[in-house]
mmCIF file of C-alpha atoms and ligand atoms in Angstrom:
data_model
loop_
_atom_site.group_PDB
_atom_site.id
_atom_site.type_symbol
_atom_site.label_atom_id
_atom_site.label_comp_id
_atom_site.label_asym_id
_atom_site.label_seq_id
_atom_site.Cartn_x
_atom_site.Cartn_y
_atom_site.Cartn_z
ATOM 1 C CA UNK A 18 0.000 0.000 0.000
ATOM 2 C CA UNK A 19 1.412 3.827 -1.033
ATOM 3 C CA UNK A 20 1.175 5.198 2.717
ATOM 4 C CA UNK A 21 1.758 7.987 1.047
ATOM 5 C CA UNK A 22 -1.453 8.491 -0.428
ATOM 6 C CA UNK A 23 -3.385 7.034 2.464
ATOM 7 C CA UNK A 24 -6.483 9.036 2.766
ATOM 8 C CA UNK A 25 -7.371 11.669 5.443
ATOM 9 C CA UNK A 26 -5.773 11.312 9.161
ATOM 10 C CA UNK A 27 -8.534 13.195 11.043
ATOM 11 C CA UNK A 28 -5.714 15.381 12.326
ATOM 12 C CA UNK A 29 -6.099 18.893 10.702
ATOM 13 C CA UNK A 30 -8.717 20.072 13.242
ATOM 14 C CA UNK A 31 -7.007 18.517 15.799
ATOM 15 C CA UNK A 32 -3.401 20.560 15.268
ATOM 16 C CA UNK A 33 -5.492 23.548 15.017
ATOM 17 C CA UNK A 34 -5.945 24.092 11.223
ATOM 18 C CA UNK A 35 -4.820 25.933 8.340
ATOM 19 C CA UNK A 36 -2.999 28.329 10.466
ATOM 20 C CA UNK A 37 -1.104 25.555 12.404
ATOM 21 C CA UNK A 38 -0.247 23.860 9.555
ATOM 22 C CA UNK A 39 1.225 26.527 8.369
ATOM 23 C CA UNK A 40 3.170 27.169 11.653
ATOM 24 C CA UNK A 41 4.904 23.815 11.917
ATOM 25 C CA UNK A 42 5.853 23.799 8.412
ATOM 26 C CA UNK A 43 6.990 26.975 8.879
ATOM 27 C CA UNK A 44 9.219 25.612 11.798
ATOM 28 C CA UNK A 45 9.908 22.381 10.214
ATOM 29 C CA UNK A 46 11.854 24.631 7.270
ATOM 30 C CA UNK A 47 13.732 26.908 10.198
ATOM 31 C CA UNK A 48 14.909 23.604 11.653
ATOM 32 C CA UNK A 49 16.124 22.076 8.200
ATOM 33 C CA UNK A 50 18.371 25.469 8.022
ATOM 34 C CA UNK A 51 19.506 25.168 11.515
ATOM 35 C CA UNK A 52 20.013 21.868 12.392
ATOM 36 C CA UNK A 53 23.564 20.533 12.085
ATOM 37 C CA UNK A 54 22.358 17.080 10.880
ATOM 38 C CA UNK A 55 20.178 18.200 8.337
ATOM 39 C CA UNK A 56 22.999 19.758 5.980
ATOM 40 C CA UNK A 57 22.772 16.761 3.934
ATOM 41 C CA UNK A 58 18.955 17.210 3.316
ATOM 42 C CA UNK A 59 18.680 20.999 3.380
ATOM 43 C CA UNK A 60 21.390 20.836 0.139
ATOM 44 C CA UNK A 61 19.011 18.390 -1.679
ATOM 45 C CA UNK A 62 16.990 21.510 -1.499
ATOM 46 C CA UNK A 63 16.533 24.794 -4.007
ATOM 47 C CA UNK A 64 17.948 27.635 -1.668
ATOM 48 C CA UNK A 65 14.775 29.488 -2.035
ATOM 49 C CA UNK A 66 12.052 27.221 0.149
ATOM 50 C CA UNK A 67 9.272 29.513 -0.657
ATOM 51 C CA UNK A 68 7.869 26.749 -3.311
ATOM 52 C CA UNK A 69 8.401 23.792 -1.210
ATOM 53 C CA UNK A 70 6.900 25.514 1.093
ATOM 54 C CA UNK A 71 3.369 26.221 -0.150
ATOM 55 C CA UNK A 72 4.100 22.607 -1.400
ATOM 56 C CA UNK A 73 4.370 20.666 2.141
ATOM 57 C CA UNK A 74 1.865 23.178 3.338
ATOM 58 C CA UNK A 75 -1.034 22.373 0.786
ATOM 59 C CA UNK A 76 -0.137 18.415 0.775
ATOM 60 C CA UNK A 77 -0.049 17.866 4.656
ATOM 61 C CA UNK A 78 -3.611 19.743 4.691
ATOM 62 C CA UNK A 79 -4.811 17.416 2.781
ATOM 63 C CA UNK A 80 -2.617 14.223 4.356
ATOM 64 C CA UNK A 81 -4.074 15.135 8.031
ATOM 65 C CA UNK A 82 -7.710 15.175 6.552
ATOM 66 C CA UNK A 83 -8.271 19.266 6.134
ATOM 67 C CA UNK A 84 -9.204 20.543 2.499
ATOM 68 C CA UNK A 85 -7.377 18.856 -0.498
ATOM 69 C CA UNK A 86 -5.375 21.712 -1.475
ATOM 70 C CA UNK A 87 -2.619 19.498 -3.251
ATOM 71 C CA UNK A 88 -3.628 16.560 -5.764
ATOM 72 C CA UNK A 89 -6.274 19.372 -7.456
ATOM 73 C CA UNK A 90 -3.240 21.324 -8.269
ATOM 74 C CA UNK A 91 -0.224 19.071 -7.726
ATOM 75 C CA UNK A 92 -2.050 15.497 -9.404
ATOM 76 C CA UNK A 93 -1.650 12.586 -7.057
ATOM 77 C CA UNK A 94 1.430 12.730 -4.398
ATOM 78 C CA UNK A 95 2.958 9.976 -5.577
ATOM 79 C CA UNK A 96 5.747 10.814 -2.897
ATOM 80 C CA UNK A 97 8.300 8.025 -3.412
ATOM 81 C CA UNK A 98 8.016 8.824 -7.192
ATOM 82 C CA UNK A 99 8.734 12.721 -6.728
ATOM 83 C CA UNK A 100 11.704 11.676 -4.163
ATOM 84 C CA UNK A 101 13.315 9.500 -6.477
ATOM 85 C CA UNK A 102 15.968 12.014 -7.671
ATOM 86 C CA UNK A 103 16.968 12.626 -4.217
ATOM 87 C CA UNK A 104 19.201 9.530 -2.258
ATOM 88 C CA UNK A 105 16.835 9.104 0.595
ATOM 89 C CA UNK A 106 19.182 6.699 3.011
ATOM 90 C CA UNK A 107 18.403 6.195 7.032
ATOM 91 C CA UNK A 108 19.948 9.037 8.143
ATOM 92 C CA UNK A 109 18.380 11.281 5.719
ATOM 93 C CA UNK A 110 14.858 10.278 7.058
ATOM 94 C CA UNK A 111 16.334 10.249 10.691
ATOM 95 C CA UNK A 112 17.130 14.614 9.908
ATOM 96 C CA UNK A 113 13.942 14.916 8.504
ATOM 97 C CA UNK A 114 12.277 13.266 11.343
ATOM 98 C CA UNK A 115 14.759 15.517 13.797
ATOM 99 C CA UNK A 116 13.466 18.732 11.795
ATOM 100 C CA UNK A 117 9.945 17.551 11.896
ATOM 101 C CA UNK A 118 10.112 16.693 15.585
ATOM 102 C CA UNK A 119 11.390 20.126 16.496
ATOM 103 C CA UNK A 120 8.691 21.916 14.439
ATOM 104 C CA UNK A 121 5.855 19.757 16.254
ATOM 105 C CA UNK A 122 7.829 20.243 19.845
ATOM 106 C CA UNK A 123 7.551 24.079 19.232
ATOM 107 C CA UNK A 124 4.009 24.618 17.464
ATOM 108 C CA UNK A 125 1.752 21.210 18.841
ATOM 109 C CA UNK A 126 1.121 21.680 22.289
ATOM 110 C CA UNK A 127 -0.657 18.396 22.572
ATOM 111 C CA UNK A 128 1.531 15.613 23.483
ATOM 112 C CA UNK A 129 -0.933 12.961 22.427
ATOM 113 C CA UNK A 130 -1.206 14.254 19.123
ATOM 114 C CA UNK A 131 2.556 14.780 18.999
ATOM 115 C CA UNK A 132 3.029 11.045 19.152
ATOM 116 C CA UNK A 133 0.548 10.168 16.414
ATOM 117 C CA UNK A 134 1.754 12.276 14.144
ATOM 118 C CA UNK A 135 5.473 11.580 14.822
ATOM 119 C CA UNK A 136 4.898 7.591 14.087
ATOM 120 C CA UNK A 137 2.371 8.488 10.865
ATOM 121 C CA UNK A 138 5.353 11.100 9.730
ATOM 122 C CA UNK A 139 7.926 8.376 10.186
ATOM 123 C CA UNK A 140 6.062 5.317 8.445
ATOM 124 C CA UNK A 141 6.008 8.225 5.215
ATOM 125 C CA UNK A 142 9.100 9.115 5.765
ATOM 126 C CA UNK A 143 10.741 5.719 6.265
ATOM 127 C CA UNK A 144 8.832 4.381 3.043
ATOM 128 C CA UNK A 145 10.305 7.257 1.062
ATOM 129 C CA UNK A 146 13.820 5.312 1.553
ATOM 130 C CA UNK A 147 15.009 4.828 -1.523
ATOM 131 C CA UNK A 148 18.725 3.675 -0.857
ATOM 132 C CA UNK A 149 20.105 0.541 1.549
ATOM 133 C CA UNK A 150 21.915 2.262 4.202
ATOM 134 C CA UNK A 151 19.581 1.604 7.236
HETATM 135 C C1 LIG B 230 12.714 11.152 4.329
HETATM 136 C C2 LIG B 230 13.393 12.253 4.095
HETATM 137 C C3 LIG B 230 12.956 13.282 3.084
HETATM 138 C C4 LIG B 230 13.784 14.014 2.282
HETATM 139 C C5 LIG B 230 15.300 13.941 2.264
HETATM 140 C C6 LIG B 230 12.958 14.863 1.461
HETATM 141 C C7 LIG B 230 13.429 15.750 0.506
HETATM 142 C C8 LIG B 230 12.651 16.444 -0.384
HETATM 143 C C9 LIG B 230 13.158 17.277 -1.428
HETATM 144 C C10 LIG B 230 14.647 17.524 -1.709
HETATM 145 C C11 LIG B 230 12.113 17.797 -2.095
HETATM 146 C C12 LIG B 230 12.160 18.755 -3.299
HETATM 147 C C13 LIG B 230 12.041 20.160 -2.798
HETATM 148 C C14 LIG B 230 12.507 21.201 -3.770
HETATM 149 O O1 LIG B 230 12.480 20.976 -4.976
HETATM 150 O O2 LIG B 230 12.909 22.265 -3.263
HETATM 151 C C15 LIG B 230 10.912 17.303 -1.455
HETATM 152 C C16 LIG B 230 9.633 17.599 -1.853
HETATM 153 C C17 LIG B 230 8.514 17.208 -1.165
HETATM 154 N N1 LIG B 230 8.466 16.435 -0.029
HETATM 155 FE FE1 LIG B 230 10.037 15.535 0.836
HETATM 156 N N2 LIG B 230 11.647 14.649 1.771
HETATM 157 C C18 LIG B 230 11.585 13.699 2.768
HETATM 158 C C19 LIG B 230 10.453 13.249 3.400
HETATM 159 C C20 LIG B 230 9.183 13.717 3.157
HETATM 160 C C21 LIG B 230 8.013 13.328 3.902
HETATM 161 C C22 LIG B 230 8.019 12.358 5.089
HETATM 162 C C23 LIG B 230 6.958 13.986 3.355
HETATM 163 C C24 LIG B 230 5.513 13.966 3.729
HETATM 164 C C25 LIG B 230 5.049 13.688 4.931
HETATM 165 C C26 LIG B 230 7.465 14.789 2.259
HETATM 166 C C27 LIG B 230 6.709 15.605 1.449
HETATM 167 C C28 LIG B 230 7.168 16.297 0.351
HETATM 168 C C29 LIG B 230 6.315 17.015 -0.571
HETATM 169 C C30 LIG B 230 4.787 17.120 -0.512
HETATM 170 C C31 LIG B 230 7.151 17.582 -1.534
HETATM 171 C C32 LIG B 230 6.725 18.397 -2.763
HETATM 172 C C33 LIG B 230 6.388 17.415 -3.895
HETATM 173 C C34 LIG B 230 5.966 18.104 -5.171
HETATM 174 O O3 LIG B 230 6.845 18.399 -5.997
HETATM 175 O O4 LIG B 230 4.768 18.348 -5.357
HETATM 176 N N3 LIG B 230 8.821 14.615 2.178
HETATM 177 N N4 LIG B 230 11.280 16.478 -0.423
#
């Protein structure tokens, strides 16, 4: 199954909405430029993050269950197809887990909802591995 395109985790009223989506994304970005172990990942990246952005923003509302702002626009995610170019290994998905953990740490103040979101970010994020090193 593409866990990727799972439909709707009734999250996006939970975290607070478009506004809070928008916040962690916002923070997840911050900690992708500040985090020592993401300098791999951050150079996979255009300089400018404005596009990816909007990107993350629009597919995450629709991945937690909020308005589908992405496949309209985007077509379906198709996420391990559109990370292909990119040499997704363990530790790549362990500093994009770190960044995403630090977003959620500064802009979820529910520590239930923290966890769920943490273990449905890292099954996506683990099945986006697209080279052996563990
Ligand atoms: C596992 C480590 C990951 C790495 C290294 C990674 C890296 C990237 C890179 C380099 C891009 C292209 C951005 C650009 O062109 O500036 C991208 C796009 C994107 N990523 Fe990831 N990513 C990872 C995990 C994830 C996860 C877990 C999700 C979703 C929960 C995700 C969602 C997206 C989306 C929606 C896009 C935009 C796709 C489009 O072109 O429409 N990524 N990612």
């Amino acid at each position: 199954m593409d866990v990727s395109t799972t439909p709707a985790n009734p999250h996006f009223e939970r975290l607070g909405g478009h506004g809070a989506i928008e916040r962690l994304v916002d923070a997840f970005y911050r900690a992708m430029d500040e985090l020592p172990q993401a300098r791999a990942i951050r150079a996979m990246h255009e300089v400018d993050l404005g596009p990816t952005r909007r990107l993350l923003t629009r597919y995450l509302s629709e991945w937690m269950g909020g308005p589908r702002l992405y496949t309209p626009d985007r077509g379906p995610p198709k996420l391990r197809r559109r990370h292909q170019a990119f040499a997704i290994d363990g530790a790549a998905r362990d500093a994009w887990m770190a960044c995403m953990r630090r977003a959620l740490a500064e802009t979820c103040a529910d520590a239930g909802l923290r966890a769920e979101l943490d273990a449905a970010f890292h099954k996506v994020a683990d099945f986006l591995r697209n080279t052996d090193t563990p």
